[in-house]
Amino acid sequence: MKFSWKNLLLWSLPIIVISFFLWQGIFAPIANENNTNLTNSRMTYGRFLEYIEMGWVKKVDIYDNGHTAVIEAIGPEIGNRMQKIRVELPASVPELITKLKKNHIDLDAHPTKNNTALWSLIGNLFFPLLLVTSLALLFRRSNNATGGPGQAMSFGKSKALFQVEAKTGIIFDDVAGIDEAKEEFEEIVTFLKKPEYFTAVGAKIPKGVLLVGPPGTGKTLLAKAIAGEANVPFFSISGSEFVEMFVGVGASRVRDLFKKAKENAPCIIFIDEIDAVGRQRGTGIGGGNDEREQTLNQLLTEMDGFEGNTGIIVVAATNRADILDSALLRPGRFDRQVNVDIPDFKGRLDILNVHAKNKKIDTNVSLSIIARRTPGFSGADLANLLNEAAILTARERKNQITLKEIDKAIDRIIAGMEGTALIDSKSKRLIAYHEIGHAIVGTLIRDHENVQKVTLIPRGQARGLTWFTPSEDQSLISRSQIKARIMGALGGRAAEEIVFGESEITTGASNDLQQVTSMARQMVTRFGMSTIGPMSLENEDSNPFLGRGMGNNNEYSDEIAIKIDSQIKLIVDECHNKTRDIIKNNRVIIDKLVDILIEKETIDGNEFTKIIKQYTQIPRKI
Ligand code: ADP
Ligand code: MG
Ligand code: ZN
């Protein structure tokens, strides 16, 4: 990109807009602190006097050394509501004071603080200053770019290019729950510390290690730990930072990064989100992305360009290795792949232990109970959980984190912020029936997880929630378990239908229905759990570049497609009927539970089971 006025204009426009908002946001309130911009309504002095006579004025605040007043008045002209109105006062108004006193009107004068002028000066200067600075910066950058014909712009030369940490301060003990990955990396630390062990026997030291795993599982942490343990500098950049809108920037950044790294070897280069640059070439929808390909090529060149024994190890992280360009995975590049997974129970416990070290936790709290309650949580989620609990504890002015705060934090992380419950109304009753529907169906079916609690307190998008105790092993699920889940999910809607009638059912079940359909579809197309037979009819993620289900390249005939649909319908219908029966047959207890729920807003699992046990046997054989 060459410098031109058009570009300058394009760039400065958003800056102008942003800085205006900044100015408005940061300085305007301060500048106006002592001012009278509290209100938009105005009134003349004469009218103000009349208002006093009529007894409509309740309070008067005088500002600006007696030049302005903000009055609080109520009157027929202003809609019989108490309003704040601004009045410009004439130069000297001693009689006003007497008048106010006579009418027993509350009066207060606010002296002008000296720094008001200063603040408004800064406020006024801030905007132009910011603009000038941004323009100056732009000019500097643009001038760099005109260095030579055809040369890539040297945005890449700026310091913010990549992050360097001389010492990460992270050690392996800070990383928990991913022991296999750690072992792999302990070896790499030895490469960095004692390369001669390996070179002596002719072994080549690996250049690149690819960390694959979902977000928050500790990939960045692990990479930092290698640098920390080996006591070498840590150079890091994120793939998304490479891919800029200017062609050539990415490649020049890669060059700079490796140059700097070579000067500082031994060291670790960490490339986060490598999939942003390393995606398979030439497959992007709508043509390739030149910039990305250039960056990737540069990366490959750089990795080939240094000998394995120079002490640079490139660690890259991604959450999907399947979409990476195969050239990246070849020997001499990222030929080692280390998987980092969502931790299991023991992993979660270990991670909780690491993060509990610097927190004051009540001795009654057992971390293993927390680990039990949090299947599916990543390391980052767990760290966040303890931190949220600590914040809640501080907010309540307690000095130790108890189970109560931890419970709250778990709920918040799973389902979002808590809202306030509805006031008593028809929709509150309907939501109560919906949730009790989920809960009772879940409870009475043998293969369903147990109810942990039912609540009418909304969270995130949900207006009421039924929580089930998650089971640890989610990897092997039986057919009857899936059916149980489908019925549990249909419980809410079925209760609405039976209690309020077909015409009163609501949109509240849309999320449930989505889950129901997806579970039923997977039973048919992926798990071979229908009369179509044990066939896999849909490969998951067949096309990584389109969203799931968009690239319709499933290899079955239209005939099968029709069968799939009818099988899905069969499953859903069967479950729906059974669910309706459960609701119908347990109407008495459902009504009772709804009354309790509306009164208490939350029923926990034990209490819930206790109440049901008075009426029926659980779990029933359904
Ligand atoms: P990723 O790079 O895989 O997305 P991070 O390494 O950035 O995840 O993890 C974010 C934070 O979560 C870490 O700084 C750490 O506090 C916590 N964390 C994640 N995984 C672990 C783990 N295995 N052990 C300890 N803490 C972890
Ligand atoms: Mg990361
Ligand atoms: Zn529901």
mmCIF file of N, CA, C and O in Angstrom, residues 246-331:
data_model
loop_
_atom_site.group_PDB
_atom_site.id
_atom_site.type_symbol
_atom_site.label_atom_id
_atom_site.label_comp_id
_atom_site.label_asym_id
_atom_site.label_seq_id
_atom_site.Cartn_x
_atom_site.Cartn_y
_atom_site.Cartn_z
ATOM 1 N N PHE A 246 -2.898 -5.826 4.632
ATOM 2 C CA PHE A 246 -1.918 -5.391 3.653
ATOM 3 C C PHE A 246 -1.083 -6.566 3.182
ATOM 4 O O PHE A 246 -0.520 -7.303 3.987
ATOM 5 N N VAL A 247 -0.994 -6.690 1.894
ATOM 6 C CA VAL A 247 -0.246 -7.803 1.333
ATOM 7 C C VAL A 247 1.233 -7.652 1.680
ATOM 8 O O VAL A 247 1.792 -6.568 1.611
ATOM 9 N N GLY A 248 1.824 -8.726 2.093
ATOM 10 C CA GLY A 248 3.267 -8.702 2.334
ATOM 11 C C GLY A 248 3.640 -8.484 3.784
ATOM 12 O O GLY A 248 4.739 -8.787 4.195
ATOM 13 N N VAL A 249 2.733 -7.967 4.571
ATOM 14 C CA VAL A 249 3.059 -7.695 5.964
ATOM 15 C C VAL A 249 3.319 -8.989 6.726
ATOM 16 O O VAL A 249 4.283 -9.110 7.474
ATOM 17 N N GLY A 250 2.450 -9.940 6.493
ATOM 18 C CA GLY A 250 2.583 -11.215 7.198
ATOM 19 C C GLY A 250 3.937 -11.841 6.956
ATOM 20 O O GLY A 250 4.649 -12.224 7.885
ATOM 21 N N ALA A 251 4.320 -11.912 5.676
ATOM 22 C CA ALA A 251 5.594 -12.540 5.338
ATOM 23 C C ALA A 251 6.749 -11.797 5.979
ATOM 24 O O ALA A 251 7.683 -12.403 6.506
ATOM 25 N N SER A 252 6.676 -10.460 5.973
ATOM 26 C CA SER A 252 7.795 -9.712 6.541
ATOM 27 C C SER A 252 7.832 -9.896 8.058
ATOM 28 O O SER A 252 8.886 -9.876 8.674
ATOM 29 N N ARG A 253 6.668 -10.082 8.640
ATOM 30 C CA ARG A 253 6.658 -10.341 10.089
ATOM 31 C C ARG A 253 7.325 -11.673 10.408
ATOM 32 O O ARG A 253 8.059 -11.785 11.372
ATOM 33 N N VAL A 254 7.013 -12.667 9.599
ATOM 34 C CA VAL A 254 7.630 -13.968 9.827
ATOM 35 C C VAL A 254 9.145 -13.823 9.746
ATOM 36 O O VAL A 254 9.888 -14.322 10.594
ATOM 37 N N ARG A 255 9.619 -13.109 8.704
ATOM 38 C CA ARG A 255 11.066 -12.917 8.531
ATOM 39 C C ARG A 255 11.683 -12.256 9.755
ATOM 40 O O ARG A 255 12.662 -12.726 10.311
ATOM 41 N N ASP A 256 11.052 -11.165 10.187
ATOM 42 C CA ASP A 256 11.560 -10.444 11.353
ATOM 43 C C ASP A 256 11.611 -11.328 12.588
ATOM 44 O O ASP A 256 12.577 -11.313 13.346
ATOM 45 N N LEU A 257 10.515 -12.071 12.754
ATOM 46 C CA LEU A 257 10.412 -12.920 13.940
ATOM 47 C C LEU A 257 11.552 -13.920 13.993
ATOM 48 O O LEU A 257 12.239 -14.063 15.013
ATOM 49 N N PHE A 258 11.793 -14.577 12.874
ATOM 50 C CA PHE A 258 12.851 -15.587 12.873
ATOM 51 C C PHE A 258 14.231 -14.959 12.989
ATOM 52 O O PHE A 258 15.135 -15.531 13.599
ATOM 53 N N LYS A 259 14.385 -13.756 12.404
ATOM 54 C CA LYS A 259 15.673 -13.091 12.494
ATOM 55 C C LYS A 259 15.999 -12.784 13.953
ATOM 56 O O LYS A 259 17.074 -13.116 14.453
ATOM 57 N N LYS A 260 15.024 -12.185 14.623
ATOM 58 C CA LYS A 260 15.209 -11.852 16.034
ATOM 59 C C LYS A 260 15.469 -13.115 16.869
ATOM 60 O O LYS A 260 16.315 -13.118 17.759
ATOM 61 N N ALA A 261 14.736 -14.163 16.530
ATOM 62 C CA ALA A 261 14.871 -15.390 17.303
ATOM 63 C C ALA A 261 16.267 -15.968 17.143
ATOM 64 O O ALA A 261 16.896 -16.403 18.104
ATOM 65 N N LYS A 262 16.776 -15.916 15.901
ATOM 66 C CA LYS A 262 18.117 -16.462 15.668
ATOM 67 C C LYS A 262 19.157 -15.699 16.463
ATOM 68 O O LYS A 262 20.108 -16.272 16.988
ATOM 69 N N GLU A 263 18.952 -14.375 16.546
ATOM 70 C CA GLU A 263 19.899 -13.584 17.331
ATOM 71 C C GLU A 263 19.868 -13.978 18.805
ATOM 72 O O GLU A 263 20.801 -13.733 19.541
ATOM 73 N N ASN A 264 18.721 -14.524 19.230
ATOM 74 C CA ASN A 264 18.564 -14.815 20.656
ATOM 75 C C ASN A 264 18.542 -16.303 20.990
ATOM 76 O O ASN A 264 18.112 -16.695 22.065
ATOM 77 N N ALA A 265 18.972 -17.131 20.043
ATOM 78 C CA ALA A 265 18.928 -18.570 20.283
ATOM 79 C C ALA A 265 19.866 -18.926 21.433
ATOM 80 O O ALA A 265 20.887 -18.259 21.621
ATOM 81 N N PRO A 266 19.576 -19.947 22.214
ATOM 82 C CA PRO A 266 18.390 -20.786 22.120
ATOM 83 C C PRO A 266 17.136 -20.080 22.621
ATOM 84 O O PRO A 266 17.207 -19.289 23.559
ATOM 85 N N CYS A 267 16.026 -20.376 21.979
ATOM 86 C CA CYS A 267 14.779 -19.747 22.394
ATOM 87 C C CYS A 267 13.588 -20.539 21.868
ATOM 88 O O CYS A 267 13.755 -21.497 21.115
ATOM 89 N N ILE A 268 12.425 -20.120 22.301
ATOM 90 C CA ILE A 268 11.185 -20.735 21.838
ATOM 91 C C ILE A 268 10.433 -19.717 20.994
ATOM 92 O O ILE A 268 10.309 -18.557 21.389
ATOM 93 N N ILE A 269 9.989 -20.131 19.828
ATOM 94 C CA ILE A 269 9.065 -19.294 19.065
ATOM 95 C C ILE A 269 7.694 -19.937 19.206
ATOM 96 O O ILE A 269 7.537 -21.124 18.943
ATOM 97 N N PHE A 270 6.729 -19.156 19.650
ATOM 98 C CA PHE A 270 5.392 -19.714 19.813
ATOM 99 C C PHE A 270 4.437 -19.053 18.823
ATOM 100 O O PHE A 270 4.299 -17.836 18.796
ATOM 101 N N ILE A 271 3.825 -19.857 17.984
ATOM 102 C CA ILE A 271 2.844 -19.323 17.035
ATOM 103 C C ILE A 271 1.467 -19.830 17.438
ATOM 104 O O ILE A 271 1.160 -21.008 17.290
ATOM 105 N N ASP A 272 0.673 -18.934 17.973
ATOM 106 C CA ASP A 272 -0.665 -19.311 18.418
ATOM 107 C C ASP A 272 -1.604 -19.294 17.208
ATOM 108 O O ASP A 272 -1.333 -18.603 16.227
ATOM 109 N N GLU A 273 -2.689 -20.015 17.300
ATOM 110 C CA GLU A 273 -3.702 -20.042 16.231
ATOM 111 C C GLU A 273 -3.063 -20.206 14.865
ATOM 112 O O GLU A 273 -3.345 -19.437 13.949
ATOM 113 N N ILE A 274 -2.220 -21.194 14.716
ATOM 114 C CA ILE A 274 -1.507 -21.320 13.446
ATOM 115 C C ILE A 274 -2.450 -21.618 12.296
ATOM 116 O O ILE A 274 -2.147 -21.319 11.133
ATOM 117 N N ASP A 275 -3.629 -22.133 12.599
ATOM 118 C CA ASP A 275 -4.580 -22.410 11.518
ATOM 119 C C ASP A 275 -4.964 -21.155 10.744
ATOM 120 O O ASP A 275 -5.353 -21.225 9.584
ATOM 121 N N ALA A 276 -4.830 -19.980 11.373
ATOM 122 C CA ALA A 276 -5.163 -18.745 10.666
ATOM 123 C C ALA A 276 -4.256 -18.539 9.457
ATOM 124 O O ALA A 276 -4.677 -17.994 8.442
ATOM 125 N N VAL A 277 -2.995 -18.968 9.538
ATOM 126 C CA VAL A 277 -2.110 -18.883 8.367
ATOM 127 C C VAL A 277 -1.893 -20.234 7.715
ATOM 128 O O VAL A 277 -1.636 -20.311 6.518
ATOM 129 N N GLY A 278 -1.995 -21.282 8.504
ATOM 130 C CA GLY A 278 -1.530 -22.574 8.011
ATOM 131 C C GLY A 278 -2.590 -23.435 7.374
ATOM 132 O O GLY A 278 -2.373 -24.619 7.163
ATOM 133 N N ARG A 279 -3.740 -22.866 7.099
ATOM 134 C CA ARG A 279 -4.793 -23.643 6.470
ATOM 135 C C ARG A 279 -4.347 -24.146 5.103
ATOM 136 O O ARG A 279 -3.524 -23.529 4.448
ATOM 137 N N GLN A 280 -4.913 -25.254 4.714
ATOM 138 C CA GLN A 280 -4.562 -25.823 3.430
ATOM 139 C C GLN A 280 -4.639 -24.777 2.321
ATOM 140 O O GLN A 280 -5.599 -24.031 2.248
ATOM 141 N N ARG A 281 -3.621 -24.770 1.476
ATOM 142 C CA ARG A 281 -3.600 -23.745 0.450
ATOM 143 C C ARG A 281 -4.540 -24.083 -0.695
ATOM 144 O O ARG A 281 -4.758 -25.249 -1.001
ATOM 145 N N GLY A 282 -5.034 -23.019 -1.307
ATOM 146 C CA GLY A 282 -5.802 -23.200 -2.534
ATOM 147 C C GLY A 282 -7.162 -23.844 -2.364
ATOM 148 O O GLY A 282 -7.736 -24.319 -3.326
ATOM 149 N N THR A 283 -7.658 -23.882 -1.146
ATOM 150 C CA THR A 283 -8.974 -24.483 -0.992
ATOM 151 C C THR A 283 -9.999 -23.512 -0.455
ATOM 152 O O THR A 283 -11.134 -23.872 -0.259
ATOM 153 N N GLY A 284 -9.550 -22.293 -0.194
ATOM 154 C CA GLY A 284 -10.497 -21.320 0.358
ATOM 155 C C GLY A 284 -11.662 -21.132 -0.595
ATOM 156 O O GLY A 284 -11.499 -21.156 -1.812
ATOM 157 N N ILE A 285 -12.819 -20.972 -0.047
ATOM 158 C CA ILE A 285 -13.981 -20.713 -0.891
ATOM 159 C C ILE A 285 -13.821 -19.315 -1.462
ATOM 160 O O ILE A 285 -13.458 -18.384 -0.755
ATOM 161 N N GLY A 286 -14.081 -19.168 -2.750
ATOM 162 C CA GLY A 286 -13.946 -17.858 -3.377
ATOM 163 C C GLY A 286 -12.498 -17.527 -3.633
ATOM 164 O O GLY A 286 -12.067 -16.402 -3.458
ATOM 165 N N GLY A 287 -11.717 -18.505 -4.034
ATOM 166 C CA GLY A 287 -10.341 -18.234 -4.410
ATOM 167 C C GLY A 287 -9.419 -18.235 -3.212
ATOM 168 O O GLY A 287 -9.845 -18.089 -2.083
ATOM 169 N N GLY A 288 -8.142 -18.424 -3.475
ATOM 170 C CA GLY A 288 -7.174 -18.474 -2.388
ATOM 171 C C GLY A 288 -6.962 -17.103 -1.799
ATOM 172 O O GLY A 288 -7.408 -16.100 -2.328
ATOM 173 N N ASN A 289 -6.253 -17.077 -0.707
ATOM 174 C CA ASN A 289 -5.937 -15.817 -0.077
ATOM 175 C C ASN A 289 -4.438 -15.620 -0.227
ATOM 176 O O ASN A 289 -3.641 -16.248 0.446
ATOM 177 N N ASP A 290 -4.080 -14.736 -1.159
ATOM 178 C CA ASP A 290 -2.672 -14.518 -1.493
ATOM 179 C C ASP A 290 -1.825 -14.213 -0.279
ATOM 180 O O ASP A 290 -0.758 -14.757 -0.088
ATOM 181 N N GLU A 291 -2.354 -13.319 0.531
ATOM 182 C CA GLU A 291 -1.602 -12.849 1.670
ATOM 183 C C GLU A 291 -1.284 -13.998 2.617
ATOM 184 O O GLU A 291 -0.168 -14.170 3.075
ATOM 185 N N ARG A 292 -2.293 -14.811 2.845
ATOM 186 C CA ARG A 292 -2.117 -15.909 3.770
ATOM 187 C C ARG A 292 -1.113 -16.916 3.211
ATOM 188 O O ARG A 292 -0.251 -17.415 3.918
ATOM 189 N N GLU A 293 -1.244 -17.166 1.912
ATOM 190 C CA GLU A 293 -0.327 -18.132 1.306
ATOM 191 C C GLU A 293 1.102 -17.640 1.351
ATOM 192 O O GLU A 293 2.029 -18.390 1.630
ATOM 193 N N GLN A 294 1.289 -16.354 1.074
ATOM 194 C CA GLN A 294 2.644 -15.800 1.142
ATOM 195 C C GLN A 294 3.220 -15.957 2.535
ATOM 196 O O GLN A 294 4.384 -16.299 2.711
ATOM 197 N N THR A 295 2.369 -15.682 3.527
ATOM 198 C CA THR A 295 2.829 -15.798 4.906
ATOM 199 C C THR A 295 3.210 -17.230 5.224
ATOM 200 O O THR A 295 4.256 -17.500 5.816
ATOM 201 N N LEU A 296 2.348 -18.133 4.803
ATOM 202 C CA LEU A 296 2.620 -19.540 5.059
ATOM 203 C C LEU A 296 3.906 -19.981 4.364
ATOM 204 O O LEU A 296 4.756 -20.644 4.961
ATOM 205 N N ASN A 297 4.068 -19.569 3.105
ATOM 206 C CA ASN A 297 5.288 -19.938 2.383
ATOM 207 C C ASN A 297 6.521 -19.419 3.096
ATOM 208 O O ASN A 297 7.530 -20.101 3.206
ATOM 209 N N GLN A 298 6.423 -18.188 3.564
ATOM 210 C CA GLN A 298 7.556 -17.613 4.275
ATOM 211 C C GLN A 298 7.870 -18.428 5.531
ATOM 212 O O GLN A 298 9.024 -18.694 5.839
ATOM 213 N N LEU A 299 6.810 -18.829 6.204
ATOM 214 C CA LEU A 299 6.989 -19.620 7.422
ATOM 215 C C LEU A 299 7.691 -20.935 7.102
ATOM 216 O O LEU A 299 8.628 -21.351 7.789
ATOM 217 N N LEU A 300 7.274 -21.571 6.006
ATOM 218 C CA LEU A 300 7.899 -22.833 5.613
ATOM 219 C C LEU A 300 9.362 -22.617 5.254
ATOM 220 O O LEU A 300 10.242 -23.382 5.652
ATOM 221 N N THR A 301 9.615 -21.533 4.523
ATOM 222 C CA THR A 301 10.994 -21.233 4.144
ATOM 223 C C THR A 301 11.866 -21.022 5.372
ATOM 224 O O THR A 301 12.972 -21.540 5.470
ATOM 225 N N GLU A 302 11.334 -20.254 6.319
ATOM 226 C CA GLU A 302 12.117 -19.980 7.515
ATOM 227 C C GLU A 302 12.409 -21.257 8.295
ATOM 228 O O GLU A 302 13.488 -21.441 8.837
ATOM 229 N N MET A 303 11.407 -22.125 8.347
ATOM 230 C CA MET A 303 11.626 -23.342 9.115
ATOM 231 C C MET A 303 12.641 -24.260 8.454
ATOM 232 O O MET A 303 13.363 -24.998 9.121
ATOM 233 N N ASP A 304 12.686 -24.191 7.119
ATOM 234 C CA ASP A 304 13.706 -24.982 6.427
ATOM 235 C C ASP A 304 15.069 -24.334 6.565
ATOM 236 O O ASP A 304 16.102 -24.978 6.426
ATOM 237 N N GLY A 305 15.047 -23.015 6.804
ATOM 238 C CA GLY A 305 16.277 -22.234 6.702
ATOM 239 C C GLY A 305 17.210 -22.347 7.883
ATOM 240 O O GLY A 305 18.302 -21.822 7.852
ATOM 241 N N PHE A 306 16.803 -22.980 8.969
ATOM 242 C CA PHE A 306 17.785 -23.100 10.044
ATOM 243 C C PHE A 306 18.003 -24.566 10.381
ATOM 244 O O PHE A 306 17.125 -25.397 10.233
ATOM 245 N N GLU A 307 19.181 -24.836 10.833
ATOM 246 C CA GLU A 307 19.511 -26.210 11.175
ATOM 247 C C GLU A 307 18.839 -26.575 12.487
ATOM 248 O O GLU A 307 18.637 -25.717 13.350
ATOM 249 N N GLY A 308 18.519 -27.798 12.611
ATOM 250 C CA GLY A 308 17.859 -28.261 13.824
ATOM 251 C C GLY A 308 18.641 -27.969 15.092
ATOM 252 O O GLY A 308 18.063 -27.861 16.166
ATOM 253 N N ASN A 309 19.953 -27.807 14.947
ATOM 254 C CA ASN A 309 20.747 -27.717 16.163
ATOM 255 C C ASN A 309 21.041 -26.298 16.616
ATOM 256 O O ASN A 309 21.895 -26.067 17.454
ATOM 257 N N THR A 310 20.339 -25.326 16.015
ATOM 258 C CA THR A 310 20.623 -23.953 16.409
ATOM 259 C C THR A 310 19.937 -23.576 17.708
ATOM 260 O O THR A 310 20.136 -22.499 18.235
ATOM 261 N N GLY A 311 19.108 -24.462 18.219
ATOM 262 C CA GLY A 311 18.493 -24.175 19.507
ATOM 263 C C GLY A 311 17.214 -23.366 19.429
ATOM 264 O O GLY A 311 16.782 -22.783 20.405
ATOM 265 N N ILE A 312 16.626 -23.332 18.241
ATOM 266 C CA ILE A 312 15.316 -22.684 18.155
ATOM 267 C C ILE A 312 14.272 -23.784 18.030
ATOM 268 O O ILE A 312 14.397 -24.660 17.173
ATOM 269 N N ILE A 313 13.268 -23.734 18.873
ATOM 270 C CA ILE A 313 12.180 -24.683 18.708
ATOM 271 C C ILE A 313 10.894 -23.903 18.510
ATOM 272 O O ILE A 313 10.590 -22.978 19.264
ATOM 273 N N VAL A 314 10.227 -24.239 17.420
ATOM 274 C CA VAL A 314 8.997 -23.532 17.106
ATOM 275 C C VAL A 314 7.834 -24.352 17.650
ATOM 276 O O VAL A 314 7.659 -25.506 17.287
ATOM 277 N N VAL A 315 7.063 -23.739 18.528
ATOM 278 C CA VAL A 315 5.883 -24.421 19.054
ATOM 279 C C VAL A 315 4.673 -23.712 18.470
ATOM 280 O O VAL A 315 4.590 -22.488 18.511
ATOM 281 N N ALA A 316 3.771 -24.469 17.879
ATOM 282 C CA ALA A 316 2.576 -23.847 17.324
ATOM 283 C C ALA A 316 1.362 -24.456 17.992
ATOM 284 O O ALA A 316 1.400 -25.592 18.449
ATOM 285 N N ALA A 317 0.288 -23.682 18.069
ATOM 286 C CA ALA A 317 -0.921 -24.198 18.703
ATOM 287 C C ALA A 317 -2.117 -24.024 17.778
ATOM 288 O O ALA A 317 -2.192 -23.053 17.018
ATOM 289 N N THR A 318 -3.001 -24.976 17.825
ATOM 290 C CA THR A 318 -4.225 -24.874 17.035
ATOM 291 C C THR A 318 -5.290 -25.731 17.680
ATOM 292 O O THR A 318 -4.977 -26.622 18.456
ATOM 293 N N ASN A 319 -6.552 -25.455 17.383
ATOM 294 C CA ASN A 319 -7.543 -26.395 17.886
ATOM 295 C C ASN A 319 -8.023 -27.344 16.804
ATOM 296 O O ASN A 319 -8.885 -28.166 17.030
ATOM 297 N N ARG A 320 -7.465 -27.196 15.598
ATOM 298 C CA ARG A 320 -7.787 -28.207 14.602
ATOM 299 C C ARG A 320 -6.586 -28.474 13.708
ATOM 300 O O ARG A 320 -6.234 -27.660 12.877
ATOM 301 N N ALA A 321 -6.047 -29.662 13.865
ATOM 302 C CA ALA A 321 -4.894 -30.028 13.051
ATOM 303 C C ALA A 321 -5.365 -30.499 11.680
ATOM 304 O O ALA A 321 -4.615 -30.454 10.710
ATOM 305 N N ASP A 322 -6.621 -30.909 11.589
ATOM 306 C CA ASP A 322 -7.100 -31.512 10.341
ATOM 307 C C ASP A 322 -7.141 -30.536 9.183
ATOM 308 O O ASP A 322 -7.108 -30.936 8.023
ATOM 309 N N ILE A 323 -7.191 -29.234 9.469
ATOM 310 C CA ILE A 323 -7.287 -28.314 8.347
ATOM 311 C C ILE A 323 -5.937 -27.709 7.985
ATOM 312 O O ILE A 323 -5.844 -26.873 7.102
ATOM 313 N N LEU A 324 -4.885 -28.139 8.648
ATOM 314 C CA LEU A 324 -3.577 -27.536 8.361
ATOM 315 C C LEU A 324 -3.013 -28.045 7.038
ATOM 316 O O LEU A 324 -3.246 -29.187 6.636
ATOM 317 N N ASP A 325 -2.254 -27.203 6.396
ATOM 318 C CA ASP A 325 -1.605 -27.569 5.155
ATOM 319 C C ASP A 325 -0.619 -28.708 5.418
ATOM 320 O O ASP A 325 0.154 -28.658 6.373
ATOM 321 N N SER A 326 -0.676 -29.706 4.553
ATOM 322 C CA SER A 326 0.161 -30.876 4.826
ATOM 323 C C SER A 326 1.647 -30.530 4.804
ATOM 324 O O SER A 326 2.455 -31.182 5.459
ATOM 325 N N ALA A 327 2.007 -29.473 4.067
ATOM 326 C CA ALA A 327 3.417 -29.080 4.026
ATOM 327 C C ALA A 327 3.935 -28.682 5.406
ATOM 328 O O ALA A 327 5.112 -28.826 5.704
ATOM 329 N N LEU A 328 3.026 -28.197 6.241
ATOM 330 C CA LEU A 328 3.438 -27.787 7.580
ATOM 331 C C LEU A 328 3.794 -28.984 8.452
ATOM 332 O O LEU A 328 4.557 -28.874 9.399
ATOM 333 N N LEU A 329 3.190 -30.115 8.152
ATOM 334 C CA LEU A 329 3.322 -31.263 9.038
ATOM 335 C C LEU A 329 4.438 -32.205 8.614
ATOM 336 O O LEU A 329 4.668 -33.238 9.227
ATOM 337 N N ARG A 330 5.123 -31.843 7.521
ATOM 338 C CA ARG A 330 6.177 -32.715 7.011
ATOM 339 C C ARG A 330 7.385 -32.773 7.942
ATOM 340 O O ARG A 330 7.584 -31.871 8.752
ATOM 341 N N PRO A 331 8.201 -33.812 7.816
ATOM 342 C CA PRO A 331 9.410 -33.878 8.646
ATOM 343 C C PRO A 331 10.248 -32.607 8.487
ATOM 344 O O PRO A 331 10.318 -32.044 7.395
#
